[in-house]
PDB file of C-alpha atoms and ligand atoms in Angstrom:
ATOM      1  CA  GLU A 479     -32.603 -81.034 -60.795  1.00 74.00           C
ATOM      2  CA  LYS A 480     -30.938 -80.917 -57.418  1.00 88.00           C
ATOM      3  CA  LYS A 481     -29.437 -77.670 -56.207  1.00 95.00           C
ATOM      4  CA  ILE A 482     -25.785 -77.727 -55.285  1.00 97.00           C
ATOM      5  CA  ALA A 483     -23.170 -75.440 -53.762  1.00 98.00           C
ATOM      6  CA  ILE A 484     -20.348 -74.053 -55.894  1.00 98.00           C
ATOM      7  CA  ALA A 485     -17.224 -72.763 -54.126  1.00 98.00           C
ATOM      8  CA  ILE A 486     -14.919 -70.374 -55.986  1.00 98.00           C
ATOM      9  CA  ASP A 487     -11.650 -69.441 -54.315  1.00 98.00           C
ATOM     10  CA  GLY A 488      -8.432 -67.836 -55.433  1.00 98.00           C
ATOM     11  CA  PRO A 489      -6.092 -64.875 -54.985  1.00 97.00           C
ATOM     12  CA  ALA A 490      -7.044 -61.201 -55.301  1.00 95.00           C
ATOM     13  CA  ALA A 491      -8.384 -59.941 -58.624  1.00 93.00           C
ATOM     14  CA  ALA A 492      -8.413 -63.363 -60.287  1.00 94.00           C
ATOM     15  CA  GLY A 493     -11.885 -62.683 -61.699  1.00 93.00           C
ATOM     16  CA  LYS A 494     -13.772 -64.684 -59.073  1.00 96.00           C
ATOM     17  CA  SER A 495     -16.730 -62.340 -58.653  1.00 95.00           C
ATOM     18  CA  THR A 496     -17.213 -61.692 -62.378  1.00 95.00           C
ATOM     19  CA  VAL A 497     -17.269 -65.396 -63.089  1.00 97.00           C
ATOM     20  CA  ALA A 498     -19.294 -66.329 -60.004  1.00 98.00           C
ATOM     21  CA  LYS A 499     -22.025 -63.802 -60.861  1.00 98.00           C
ATOM     22  CA  LYS A 500     -22.377 -65.189 -64.382  1.00 98.00           C
ATOM     23  CA  VAL A 501     -22.478 -68.794 -63.196  1.00 98.00           C
ATOM     24  CA  ALA A 502     -25.135 -67.873 -60.626  1.00 98.00           C
ATOM     25  CA  GLU A 503     -27.176 -66.056 -63.259  1.00 97.00           C
ATOM     26  CA  LYS A 504     -27.111 -69.036 -65.645  1.00 97.00           C
ATOM     27  CA  LEU A 505     -28.179 -71.479 -62.949  1.00 97.00           C
ATOM     28  CA  HIS A 506     -30.636 -69.113 -61.203  1.00 97.00           C
ATOM     29  CA  TYR A 507     -28.539 -69.510 -58.077  1.00 98.00           C
ATOM     30  CA  VAL A 508     -27.748 -66.991 -55.355  1.00 97.00           C
ATOM     31  CA  TYR A 509     -24.325 -65.334 -55.516  1.00 98.00           C
ATOM     32  CA  ILE A 510     -22.593 -64.712 -52.188  1.00 98.00           C
ATOM     33  CA  ASP A 511     -19.520 -62.469 -52.160  1.00 98.00           C
ATOM     34  CA  THR A 512     -17.791 -63.289 -48.859  1.00 98.00           C
ATOM     35  CA  GLY A 513     -15.041 -60.734 -49.539  1.00 98.00           C
ATOM     36  CA  ALA A 514     -17.765 -58.073 -49.409  1.00 98.00           C
ATOM     37  CA  MET A 515     -18.553 -59.223 -45.859  1.00 98.00           C
ATOM     38  CA  TYR A 516     -14.950 -58.732 -44.678  1.00 98.00           C
ATOM     39  CA  ARG A 517     -14.864 -55.432 -46.564  1.00 98.00           C
ATOM     40  CA  SER A 518     -18.095 -54.287 -44.873  1.00 98.00           C
ATOM     41  CA  LEU A 519     -16.661 -54.965 -41.434  1.00 98.00           C
ATOM     42  CA  THR A 520     -13.453 -53.142 -42.374  1.00 98.00           C
ATOM     43  CA  TYR A 521     -15.505 -50.159 -43.546  1.00 98.00           C
ATOM     44  CA  LYS A 522     -17.320 -50.107 -40.190  1.00 98.00           C
ATOM     45  CA  VAL A 523     -14.048 -50.368 -38.240  1.00 98.00           C
ATOM     46  CA  LEU A 524     -12.711 -47.337 -40.111  1.00 98.00           C
ATOM     47  CA  GLN A 525     -15.948 -45.391 -39.833  1.00 97.00           C
ATOM     48  CA  ASP A 526     -16.398 -46.013 -36.104  1.00 98.00           C
ATOM     49  CA  ASN A 527     -12.711 -45.399 -35.389  1.00 98.00           C
ATOM     50  CA  ILE A 528     -12.237 -48.800 -33.796  1.00 98.00           C
ATOM     51  CA  ASP A 529      -8.649 -49.768 -32.981  1.00 98.00           C
ATOM     52  CA  MET A 530      -8.039 -52.285 -35.733  1.00 97.00           C
ATOM     53  CA  LYS A 531      -5.155 -53.908 -33.894  1.00 98.00           C
ATOM     54  CA  ASP A 532      -7.625 -54.915 -31.173  1.00 98.00           C
ATOM     55  CA  GLU A 533      -9.171 -58.222 -32.264  1.00 98.00           C
ATOM     56  CA  ASN A 534     -11.747 -58.167 -29.477  1.00 98.00           C
ATOM     57  CA  ALA A 535     -12.939 -54.672 -30.329  1.00 98.00           C
ATOM     58  CA  VAL A 536     -13.293 -55.709 -33.964  1.00 98.00           C
ATOM     59  CA  LEU A 537     -15.217 -58.853 -32.999  1.00 98.00           C
ATOM     60  CA  ASN A 538     -17.557 -56.853 -30.761  1.00 98.00           C
ATOM     61  CA  LEU A 539     -18.258 -54.468 -33.604  1.00 98.00           C
ATOM     62  CA  LEU A 540     -19.017 -57.408 -35.929  1.00 98.00           C
ATOM     63  CA  LYS A 541     -21.512 -58.807 -33.436  1.00 98.00           C
ATOM     64  CA  LYS A 542     -23.422 -55.517 -33.587  1.00 97.00           C
ATOM     65  CA  THR A 543     -23.202 -55.262 -37.356  1.00 98.00           C
ATOM     66  CA  ASN A 544     -25.795 -56.658 -39.701  1.00 98.00           C
ATOM     67  CA  ILE A 545     -24.363 -57.294 -43.156  1.00 98.00           C
ATOM     68  CA  LEU A 546     -26.778 -57.790 -46.029  1.00 98.00           C
ATOM     69  CA  LEU A 547     -25.885 -58.804 -49.590  1.00 97.00           C
ATOM     70  CA  ASP A 548     -28.871 -58.316 -51.876  1.00 95.00           C
ATOM     71  CA  GLN A 549     -29.645 -59.797 -55.255  1.00 91.00           C
ATOM     72  CA  HIS A 550     -28.671 -56.637 -57.125  1.00 93.00           C
ATOM     73  CA  PHE A 551     -25.178 -57.080 -55.651  1.00 95.00           C
ATOM     74  CA  ASP A 552     -25.701 -54.151 -53.325  1.00 97.00           C
ATOM     75  CA  VAL A 553     -24.193 -54.313 -49.845  1.00 98.00           C
ATOM     76  CA  TYR A 554     -25.763 -52.887 -46.693  1.00 98.00           C
ATOM     77  CA  VAL A 555     -24.467 -52.578 -43.118  1.00 98.00           C
ATOM     78  CA  ASN A 556     -27.174 -51.876 -40.567  1.00 96.00           C
ATOM     79  CA  ASN A 557     -29.389 -50.686 -43.459  1.00 93.00           C
ATOM     80  CA  GLU A 558     -26.780 -48.249 -44.827  1.00 97.00           C
ATOM     81  CA  LYS A 559     -25.913 -48.896 -48.470  1.00 98.00           C
ATOM     82  CA  ILE A 560     -22.123 -49.154 -48.822  1.00 98.00           C
ATOM     83  CA  THR A 561     -21.699 -50.912 -52.186  1.00 97.00           C
ATOM     84  CA  ALA A 562     -19.204 -48.346 -53.496  1.00 95.00           C
ATOM     85  CA  GLU A 563     -17.569 -47.490 -50.168  1.00 97.00           C
ATOM     86  CA  ILE A 564     -16.254 -51.031 -49.599  1.00 97.00           C
ATOM     87  CA  ARG A 565     -14.163 -50.830 -52.817  1.00 93.00           C
ATOM     88  CA  THR A 566     -12.077 -47.811 -51.783  1.00 92.00           C
ATOM     89  CA  SER A 567      -8.323 -48.224 -51.318  1.00 90.00           C
ATOM     90  CA  ASP A 568      -8.684 -47.401 -47.619  1.00 95.00           C
ATOM     91  CA  VAL A 569     -10.845 -50.499 -47.142  1.00 97.00           C
ATOM     92  CA  THR A 570      -8.739 -52.632 -49.499  1.00 94.00           C
ATOM     93  CA  ASP A 571      -5.553 -51.680 -47.617  1.00 95.00           C
ATOM     94  CA  HIS A 572      -6.879 -52.872 -44.250  1.00 97.00           C
ATOM     95  CA  VAL A 573      -9.202 -55.764 -45.043  1.00 97.00           C
ATOM     96  CA  SER A 574      -6.564 -58.509 -44.858  1.00 97.00           C
ATOM     97  CA  LEU A 575      -5.651 -57.521 -41.289  1.00 98.00           C
ATOM     98  CA  ILE A 576      -9.308 -57.632 -40.234  1.00 98.00           C
ATOM     99  CA  ALA A 577      -9.737 -60.969 -42.045  1.00 98.00           C
ATOM    100  CA  SER A 578      -6.715 -62.451 -40.259  1.00 98.00           C
ATOM    101  CA  TYR A 579      -8.457 -62.520 -36.853  1.00 98.00           C
ATOM    102  CA  PRO A 580      -9.575 -66.084 -35.978  1.00 98.00           C
ATOM    103  CA  SER A 581     -12.592 -64.964 -33.894  1.00 98.00           C
ATOM    104  CA  VAL A 582     -13.779 -62.678 -36.681  1.00 98.00           C
ATOM    105  CA  ARG A 583     -13.446 -65.489 -39.220  1.00 98.00           C
ATOM    106  CA  GLU A 584     -15.361 -67.881 -36.990  1.00 98.00           C
ATOM    107  CA  GLU A 585     -18.325 -65.503 -36.835  1.00 98.00           C
ATOM    108  CA  MET A 586     -18.182 -64.800 -40.577  1.00 98.00           C
ATOM    109  CA  VAL A 587     -18.021 -68.516 -41.417  1.00 98.00           C
ATOM    110  CA  THR A 588     -21.119 -69.183 -39.279  1.00 98.00           C
ATOM    111  CA  ARG A 589     -23.017 -66.453 -41.130  1.00 98.00           C
ATOM    112  CA  GLN A 590     -21.817 -67.704 -44.515  1.00 98.00           C
ATOM    113  CA  GLN A 591     -22.806 -71.297 -43.769  1.00 98.00           C
ATOM    114  CA  LYS A 592     -26.303 -70.115 -42.823  1.00 98.00           C
ATOM    115  CA  LEU A 593     -26.620 -68.342 -46.172  1.00 97.00           C
ATOM    116  CA  ALA A 594     -25.845 -71.633 -47.935  1.00 97.00           C
ATOM    117  CA  THR A 595     -28.151 -74.014 -46.044  1.00 96.00           C
ATOM    118  CA  ASP A 596     -30.622 -74.240 -48.931  1.00 95.00           C
ATOM    119  CA  ARG A 597     -27.845 -74.853 -51.504  1.00 96.00           C
ATOM    120  CA  GLY A 598     -28.368 -73.229 -54.896  1.00 97.00           C
ATOM    121  CA  VAL A 599     -25.417 -70.935 -54.139  1.00 98.00           C
ATOM    122  CA  VAL A 600     -22.256 -69.752 -55.794  1.00 98.00           C
ATOM    123  CA  MET A 601     -19.961 -68.472 -53.072  1.00 98.00           C
ATOM    124  CA  ASP A 602     -16.592 -66.834 -53.673  1.00 98.00           C
ATOM    125  CA  GLY A 603     -13.766 -66.025 -51.290  1.00 98.00           C
ATOM    126  CA  ARG A 604     -10.525 -67.506 -49.979  1.00 98.00           C
ATOM    127  CA  ASP A 605     -11.609 -70.358 -47.682  1.00 98.00           C
ATOM    128  CA  ILE A 606     -14.922 -71.497 -49.167  1.00 98.00           C
ATOM    129  CA  GLY A 607     -13.705 -74.888 -50.402  1.00 98.00           C
ATOM    130  CA  THR A 608     -11.471 -75.513 -47.390  1.00 98.00           C
ATOM    131  CA  ARG A 609     -13.500 -74.142 -44.494  1.00 98.00           C
ATOM    132  CA  VAL A 610     -16.921 -72.611 -45.204  1.00 98.00           C
ATOM    133  CA  LEU A 611     -18.365 -75.270 -47.528  1.00 98.00           C
ATOM    134  CA  PRO A 612     -15.965 -78.229 -47.418  1.00 98.00           C
ATOM    135  CA  ASP A 613     -18.764 -80.410 -48.825  1.00 97.00           C
ATOM    136  CA  ALA A 614     -19.512 -78.145 -51.821  1.00 98.00           C
ATOM    137  CA  GLU A 615     -20.295 -80.320 -54.838  1.00 98.00           C
ATOM    138  CA  VAL A 616     -18.151 -78.166 -57.146  1.00 98.00           C
ATOM    139  CA  LYS A 617     -14.947 -76.461 -56.016  1.00 98.00           C
ATOM    140  CA  VAL A 618     -12.921 -74.216 -58.246  1.00 98.00           C
ATOM    141  CA  PHE A 619      -9.622 -72.468 -57.554  1.00 98.00           C
ATOM    142  CA  LEU A 620      -9.054 -69.591 -59.973  1.00 98.00           C
ATOM    143  CA  ILE A 621      -5.548 -68.342 -60.577  1.00 97.00           C
ATOM    144  CA  ALA A 622      -3.853 -65.939 -63.024  1.00 96.00           C
ATOM    145  CA  SER A 623      -0.436 -64.323 -63.169  1.00 96.00           C
ATOM    146  CA  VAL A 624      -0.082 -61.215 -61.019  1.00 97.00           C
ATOM    147  CA  GLU A 625       0.741 -59.201 -64.183  1.00 97.00           C
ATOM    148  CA  GLU A 626      -2.512 -60.262 -65.790  1.00 96.00           C
ATOM    149  CA  ARG A 627      -4.574 -59.634 -62.644  1.00 96.00           C
ATOM    150  CA  ALA A 628      -3.099 -56.149 -62.186  1.00 97.00           C
ATOM    151  CA  LYS A 629      -3.662 -55.395 -65.878  1.00 97.00           C
ATOM    152  CA  ARG A 630      -7.340 -56.401 -65.665  1.00 94.00           C
ATOM    153  CA  ARG A 631      -7.934 -54.353 -62.522  1.00 93.00           C
ATOM    154  CA  HIS A 632      -6.141 -51.360 -64.057  1.00 95.00           C
ATOM    155  CA  GLU A 633      -8.222 -51.553 -67.249  1.00 95.00           C
ATOM    156  CA  GLU A 634     -11.391 -51.856 -65.185  1.00 90.00           C
ATOM    157  CA  ASN A 635     -10.454 -48.660 -63.304  1.00 90.00           C
ATOM    158  CA  VAL A 636      -9.640 -46.817 -66.521  1.00 94.00           C
ATOM    159  CA  THR A 637     -13.002 -47.834 -68.006  1.00 94.00           C
ATOM    160  CA  LYS A 638     -14.741 -46.547 -64.885  1.00 89.00           C
ATOM    161  CA  HIS A 639     -12.688 -43.296 -65.072  1.00 92.00           C
ATOM    162  CA  LEU A 640     -11.133 -44.036 -61.673  1.00 87.00           C
ATOM    163  CA  PRO A 641      -7.551 -42.993 -60.880  1.00 89.00           C
ATOM    164  CA  SER A 642      -5.290 -45.986 -61.440  1.00 92.00           C
ATOM    165  CA  ASN A 643      -1.623 -46.889 -61.279  1.00 95.00           C
ATOM    166  CA  PHE A 644      -0.631 -50.280 -62.671  1.00 97.00           C
ATOM    167  CA  GLU A 645       2.546 -50.712 -60.582  1.00 97.00           C
ATOM    168  CA  GLN A 646       0.734 -49.728 -57.398  1.00 95.00           C
ATOM    169  CA  ILE A 647      -2.100 -52.172 -58.116  1.00 95.00           C
ATOM    170  CA  LYS A 648       0.442 -54.926 -58.652  1.00 97.00           C
ATOM    171  CA  LEU A 649       2.147 -54.189 -55.320  1.00 96.00           C
ATOM    172  CA  ASP A 650      -1.211 -54.080 -53.512  1.00 95.00           C
ATOM    173  CA  ILE A 651      -2.336 -57.401 -54.980  1.00 96.00           C
ATOM    174  CA  GLU A 652       0.969 -59.045 -54.033  1.00 97.00           C
ATOM    175  CA  LYS A 653       0.772 -57.726 -50.487  1.00 96.00           C
ATOM    176  CA  ARG A 654      -2.826 -58.843 -49.971  1.00 96.00           C
ATOM    177  CA  ASP A 655      -2.077 -62.315 -51.395  1.00 97.00           C
ATOM    178  CA  ARG A 656       0.906 -62.658 -49.070  1.00 97.00           C
ATOM    179  CA  MET A 657      -1.160 -61.723 -46.005  1.00 97.00           C
ATOM    180  CA  ASP A 658      -4.057 -63.992 -47.035  1.00 97.00           C
ATOM    181  CA  THR A 659      -1.736 -66.949 -47.726  1.00 97.00           C
ATOM    182  CA  GLU A 660       0.454 -66.577 -44.655  1.00 97.00           C
ATOM    183  CA  ARG A 661      -2.184 -66.050 -41.965  1.00 97.00           C
ATOM    184  CA  THR A 662      -2.760 -69.016 -39.634  1.00 97.00           C
ATOM    185  CA  ALA A 663      -6.594 -68.967 -39.573  1.00 97.00           C
ATOM    186  CA  SER A 664      -7.869 -70.670 -42.742  1.00 96.00           C
ATOM    187  CA  PRO A 665      -5.349 -69.182 -45.143  1.00 97.00           C
ATOM    188  CA  LEU A 666      -5.886 -68.907 -48.885  1.00 97.00           C
ATOM    189  CA  LYS A 667      -5.216 -72.417 -50.159  1.00 96.00           C
ATOM    190  CA  LYS A 668      -6.559 -74.666 -52.884  1.00 98.00           C
ATOM    191  CA  ALA A 669      -8.736 -77.434 -51.411  1.00 98.00           C
ATOM    192  CA  ASP A 670      -7.350 -80.879 -52.292  1.00 98.00           C
ATOM    193  CA  ASP A 671     -10.493 -81.644 -54.275  1.00 98.00           C
ATOM    194  CA  ALA A 672     -10.768 -78.255 -56.023  1.00 98.00           C
ATOM    195  CA  ILE A 673     -10.235 -77.923 -59.762  1.00 98.00           C
ATOM    196  CA  GLU A 674      -7.608 -75.300 -60.519  1.00 98.00           C
ATOM    197  CA  ILE A 675      -8.283 -73.069 -63.520  1.00 98.00           C
ATOM    198  CA  ASP A 676      -5.554 -70.734 -64.755  1.00 97.00           C
ATOM    199  CA  THR A 677      -7.461 -67.843 -66.340  1.00 95.00           C
ATOM    200  CA  THR A 678      -4.389 -65.934 -67.585  1.00 93.00           C
ATOM    201  CA  SER A 679      -5.178 -66.635 -71.227  1.00 91.00           C
ATOM    202  CA  LEU A 680      -8.863 -67.514 -70.950  1.00 95.00           C
ATOM    203  CA  SER A 681     -11.878 -65.297 -71.563  1.00 94.00           C
ATOM    204  CA  ILE A 682     -14.568 -64.828 -68.927  1.00 95.00           C
ATOM    205  CA  GLU A 683     -16.888 -66.920 -71.085  1.00 97.00           C
ATOM    206  CA  ASP A 684     -14.335 -69.762 -71.282  1.00 97.00           C
ATOM    207  CA  VAL A 685     -14.059 -69.874 -67.490  1.00 98.00           C
ATOM    208  CA  VAL A 686     -17.843 -69.713 -66.989  1.00 98.00           C
ATOM    209  CA  ASN A 687     -18.345 -72.568 -69.455  1.00 98.00           C
ATOM    210  CA  LYS A 688     -15.695 -74.675 -67.753  1.00 98.00           C
ATOM    211  CA  ILE A 689     -17.448 -74.275 -64.419  1.00 98.00           C
ATOM    212  CA  LEU A 690     -20.865 -74.999 -65.941  1.00 98.00           C
ATOM    213  CA  SER A 691     -19.490 -78.221 -67.392  1.00 98.00           C
ATOM    214  CA  LEU A 692     -18.181 -79.209 -63.948  1.00 98.00           C
ATOM    215  CA  VAL A 693     -21.694 -78.594 -62.617  1.00 97.00           C
ATOM    216  CA  GLN A 694     -23.195 -80.835 -65.298  1.00 96.00           C
ATOM    217  CA  GLU A 695     -20.845 -83.628 -64.295  1.00 95.00           C
ATOM    218  CA  VAL A 696     -22.235 -83.736 -60.763  1.00 93.00           C
ATOM    219  CA  GLU A 697     -25.894 -83.458 -61.788  1.00 78.00           C
TER     220      GLU A 697
HETATM  221  O1  C5P B 266     -12.624 -61.042 -52.519  1.00 63.83           O
HETATM  222  P1  C5P B 266     -12.046 -59.711 -52.071  1.00 63.83           P
HETATM  223  O2  C5P B 266     -10.765 -59.378 -52.774  1.00 63.83           O
HETATM  224  O3  C5P B 266     -13.039 -58.610 -52.110  1.00 63.83           O
HETATM  225  O4  C5P B 266     -11.704 -59.954 -50.529  1.00 63.83           O
HETATM  226  C1  C5P B 266     -11.146 -58.946 -49.730  1.00 63.83           C
HETATM  227  C2  C5P B 266     -10.316 -59.572 -48.622  1.00 63.83           C
HETATM  228  O5  C5P B 266     -11.175 -60.234 -47.704  1.00 63.83           O
HETATM  229  C3  C5P B 266      -9.289 -60.603 -49.025  1.00 63.83           C
HETATM  230  O6  C5P B 266      -8.075 -60.025 -49.449  1.00 63.83           O
HETATM  231  C4  C5P B 266      -9.130 -61.407 -47.742  1.00 63.83           C
HETATM  232  O7  C5P B 266      -8.241 -60.759 -46.841  1.00 63.83           O
HETATM  233  C5  C5P B 266     -10.514 -61.366 -47.144  1.00 63.83           C
HETATM  234  N1  C5P B 266     -11.306 -62.561 -47.410  1.00 63.83           N
HETATM  235  C6  C5P B 266     -11.077 -63.676 -46.628  1.00 63.83           C
HETATM  236  N2  C5P B 266     -11.861 -64.781 -46.760  1.00 63.83           N
HETATM  237  C7  C5P B 266     -12.853 -64.813 -47.651  1.00 63.83           C
HETATM  238  C8  C5P B 266     -13.087 -63.697 -48.488  1.00 63.83           C
HETATM  239  C9  C5P B 266     -12.280 -62.589 -48.364  1.00 63.83           C
HETATM  240  O8  C5P B 266     -10.163 -63.670 -45.810  1.00 63.83           O
HETATM  241  N3  C5P B 266     -13.623 -65.903 -47.736  1.00 63.83           N
END
């Protein structure tokens, strides 16, 4: 059975990582969360007090920063575990600015392509099907209404006993989507050959099964 690459893109909080992890688990593939890489850099920028309006300073920091995604879905920068830290609102609020810099994206894309050289990967993000892995055998673009995405994120926070405000989440998602769609360097966009799946009224299992059936078609 030949190993392939599966690209999963879509707007914020569309369920990409949940679905991608399950697909990877079923296929015994590696899951690569590219959003976690941009989040890790953003965390470092904040921690080191780098001027985030200075693209060059941010790029220089990235060059010195080793980002590791392990198989337990933990995230490390320069050997420091930051799995929880990259999900804070401070990081979420600034990540789209950091991810808008063309030189930063170029370096990230190079790293991401290296991680996928052996195939057998499920990679999620915004530009995987269009830029990182344009020759991925399966490309999926996950969408859901902003109401539904905000509701899911809110319920997730409530379950985890985290403070949560539905209206604020909705505003944050809309803002991040706008920045990710309107930037000039590989904006969020469905690849022409990606299959769009609207998950608004689908269960996680439904979406996973749909993707697994797309995988079977190419095998
Ligand atoms: O996937 P997640 O929501 O964690 O991504 C955080 C942010 O990282 C996105 O809003 C986007 O600005 C950026 N990102 C990106 N390209 C990717 C993955 C994430 O620009 N491939």
